[in-house]
mmCIF file with all atom_site columns, C-alpha atoms in Angstrom:
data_model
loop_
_atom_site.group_PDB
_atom_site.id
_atom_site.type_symbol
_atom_site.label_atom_id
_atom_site.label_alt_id
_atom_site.label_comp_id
_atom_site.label_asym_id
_atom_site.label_entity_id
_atom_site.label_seq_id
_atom_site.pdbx_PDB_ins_code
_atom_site.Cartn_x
_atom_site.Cartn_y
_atom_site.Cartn_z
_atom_site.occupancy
_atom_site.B_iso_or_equiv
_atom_site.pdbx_formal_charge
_atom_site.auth_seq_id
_atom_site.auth_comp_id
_atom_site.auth_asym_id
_atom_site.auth_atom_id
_atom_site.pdbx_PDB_model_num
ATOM 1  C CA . UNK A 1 1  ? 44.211 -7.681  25.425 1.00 0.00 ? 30 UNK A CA 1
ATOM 2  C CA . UNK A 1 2  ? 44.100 -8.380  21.888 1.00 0.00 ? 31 UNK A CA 1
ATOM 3  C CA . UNK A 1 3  ? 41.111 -6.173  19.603 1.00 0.00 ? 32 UNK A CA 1
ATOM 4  C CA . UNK A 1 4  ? 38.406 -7.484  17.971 1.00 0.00 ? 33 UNK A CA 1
ATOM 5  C CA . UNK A 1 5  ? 36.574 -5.638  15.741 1.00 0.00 ? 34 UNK A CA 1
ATOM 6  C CA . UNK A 1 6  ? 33.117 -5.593  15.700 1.00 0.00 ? 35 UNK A CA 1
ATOM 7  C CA . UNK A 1 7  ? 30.699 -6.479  13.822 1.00 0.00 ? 36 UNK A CA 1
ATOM 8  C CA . UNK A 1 8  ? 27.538 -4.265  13.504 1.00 0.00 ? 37 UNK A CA 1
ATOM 9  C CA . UNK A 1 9  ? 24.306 -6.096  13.969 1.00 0.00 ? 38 UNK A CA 1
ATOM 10 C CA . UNK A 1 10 ? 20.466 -6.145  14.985 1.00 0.00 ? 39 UNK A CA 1
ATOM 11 C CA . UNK A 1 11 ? 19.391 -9.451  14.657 1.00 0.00 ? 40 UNK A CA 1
ATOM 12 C CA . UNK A 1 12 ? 21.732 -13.332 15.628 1.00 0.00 ? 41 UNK A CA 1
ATOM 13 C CA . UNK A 1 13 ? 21.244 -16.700 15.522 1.00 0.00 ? 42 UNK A CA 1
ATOM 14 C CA . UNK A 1 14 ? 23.033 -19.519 17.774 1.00 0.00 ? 43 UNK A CA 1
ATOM 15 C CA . UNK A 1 15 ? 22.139 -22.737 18.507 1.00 0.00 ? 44 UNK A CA 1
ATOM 16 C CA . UNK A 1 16 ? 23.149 -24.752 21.228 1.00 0.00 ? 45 UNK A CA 1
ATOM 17 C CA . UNK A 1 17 ? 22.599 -21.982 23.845 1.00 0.00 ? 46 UNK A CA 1
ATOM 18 C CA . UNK A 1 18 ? 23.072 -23.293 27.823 1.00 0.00 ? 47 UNK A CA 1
ATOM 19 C CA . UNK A 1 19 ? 21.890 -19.768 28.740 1.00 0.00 ? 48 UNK A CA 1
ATOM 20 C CA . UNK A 1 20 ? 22.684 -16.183 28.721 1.00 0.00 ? 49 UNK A CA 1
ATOM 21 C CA . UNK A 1 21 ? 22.946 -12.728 30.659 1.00 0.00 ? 50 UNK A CA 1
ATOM 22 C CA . UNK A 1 22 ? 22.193 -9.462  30.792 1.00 0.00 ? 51 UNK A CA 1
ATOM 23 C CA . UNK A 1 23 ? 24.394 -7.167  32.823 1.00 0.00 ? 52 UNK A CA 1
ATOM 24 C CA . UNK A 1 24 ? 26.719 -3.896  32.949 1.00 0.00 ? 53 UNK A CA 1
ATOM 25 C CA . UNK A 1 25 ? 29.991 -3.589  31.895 1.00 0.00 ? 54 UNK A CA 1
ATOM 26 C CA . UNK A 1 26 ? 31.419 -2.059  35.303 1.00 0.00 ? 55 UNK A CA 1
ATOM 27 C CA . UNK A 1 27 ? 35.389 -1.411  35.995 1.00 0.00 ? 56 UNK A CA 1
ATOM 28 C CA . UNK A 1 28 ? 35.057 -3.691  39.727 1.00 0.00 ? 57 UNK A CA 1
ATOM 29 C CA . UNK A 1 29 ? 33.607 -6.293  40.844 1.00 0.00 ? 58 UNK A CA 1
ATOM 30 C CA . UNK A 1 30 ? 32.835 -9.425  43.441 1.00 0.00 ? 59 UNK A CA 1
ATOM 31 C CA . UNK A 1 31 ? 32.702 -12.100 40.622 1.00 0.00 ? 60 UNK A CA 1
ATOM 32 C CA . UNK A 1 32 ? 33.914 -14.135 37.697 1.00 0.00 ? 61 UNK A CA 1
ATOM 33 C CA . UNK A 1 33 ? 35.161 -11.885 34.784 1.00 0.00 ? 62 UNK A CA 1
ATOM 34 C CA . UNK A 1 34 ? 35.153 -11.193 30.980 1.00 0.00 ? 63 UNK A CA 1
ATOM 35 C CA . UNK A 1 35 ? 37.938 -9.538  28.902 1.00 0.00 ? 64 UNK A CA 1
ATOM 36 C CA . UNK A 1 36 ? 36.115 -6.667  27.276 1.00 0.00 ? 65 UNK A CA 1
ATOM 37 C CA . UNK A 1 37 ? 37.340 -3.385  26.216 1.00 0.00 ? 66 UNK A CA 1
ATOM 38 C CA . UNK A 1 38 ? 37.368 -0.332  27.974 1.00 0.00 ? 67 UNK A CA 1
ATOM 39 C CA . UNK A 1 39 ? 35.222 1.107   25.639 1.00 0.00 ? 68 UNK A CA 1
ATOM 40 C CA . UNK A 1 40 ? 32.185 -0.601  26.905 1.00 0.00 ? 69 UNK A CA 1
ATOM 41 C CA . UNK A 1 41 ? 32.308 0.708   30.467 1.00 0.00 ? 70 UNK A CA 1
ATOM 42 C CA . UNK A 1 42 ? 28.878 1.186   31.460 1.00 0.00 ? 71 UNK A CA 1
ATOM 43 C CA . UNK A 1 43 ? 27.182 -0.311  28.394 1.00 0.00 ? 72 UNK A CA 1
ATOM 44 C CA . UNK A 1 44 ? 24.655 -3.672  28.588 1.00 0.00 ? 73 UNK A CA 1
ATOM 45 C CA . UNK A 1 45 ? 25.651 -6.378  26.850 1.00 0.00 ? 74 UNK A CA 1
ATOM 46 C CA . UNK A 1 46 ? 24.701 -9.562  26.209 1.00 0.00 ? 75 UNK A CA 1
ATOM 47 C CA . UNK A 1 47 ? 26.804 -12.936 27.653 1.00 0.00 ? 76 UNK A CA 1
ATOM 48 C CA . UNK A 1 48 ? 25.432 -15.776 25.801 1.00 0.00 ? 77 UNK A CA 1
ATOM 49 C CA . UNK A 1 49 ? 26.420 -19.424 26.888 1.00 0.00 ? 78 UNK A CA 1
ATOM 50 C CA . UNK A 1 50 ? 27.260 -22.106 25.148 1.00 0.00 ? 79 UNK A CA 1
#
């Protein structure tokens, strides 16, 4: 998987949004999936739609 770096924030902007979600980065699981580094095992982040 190619790295991104990132960028540093506290506050974002985006129109257009459909939705978004608030989960766990976990190793398994029963559903669809997200590339995401390893280094955010166990971390909440934010999946924002649009």
């Amino acid at each position: 998987m190619k790295k991104v770096a990132i960028q540093a924030q506290t506050h974002i902007e985006i129109d257009g949004i459909e939705g978004f979600f608030i989960r766990k980065v976990t190793k398994f699981g029963n559903s669809a999936k997200v590339d995401c580094p390893k280094e955010y095992i166990n971390r909440t982040v934010y999946l924002v739609i649009i």
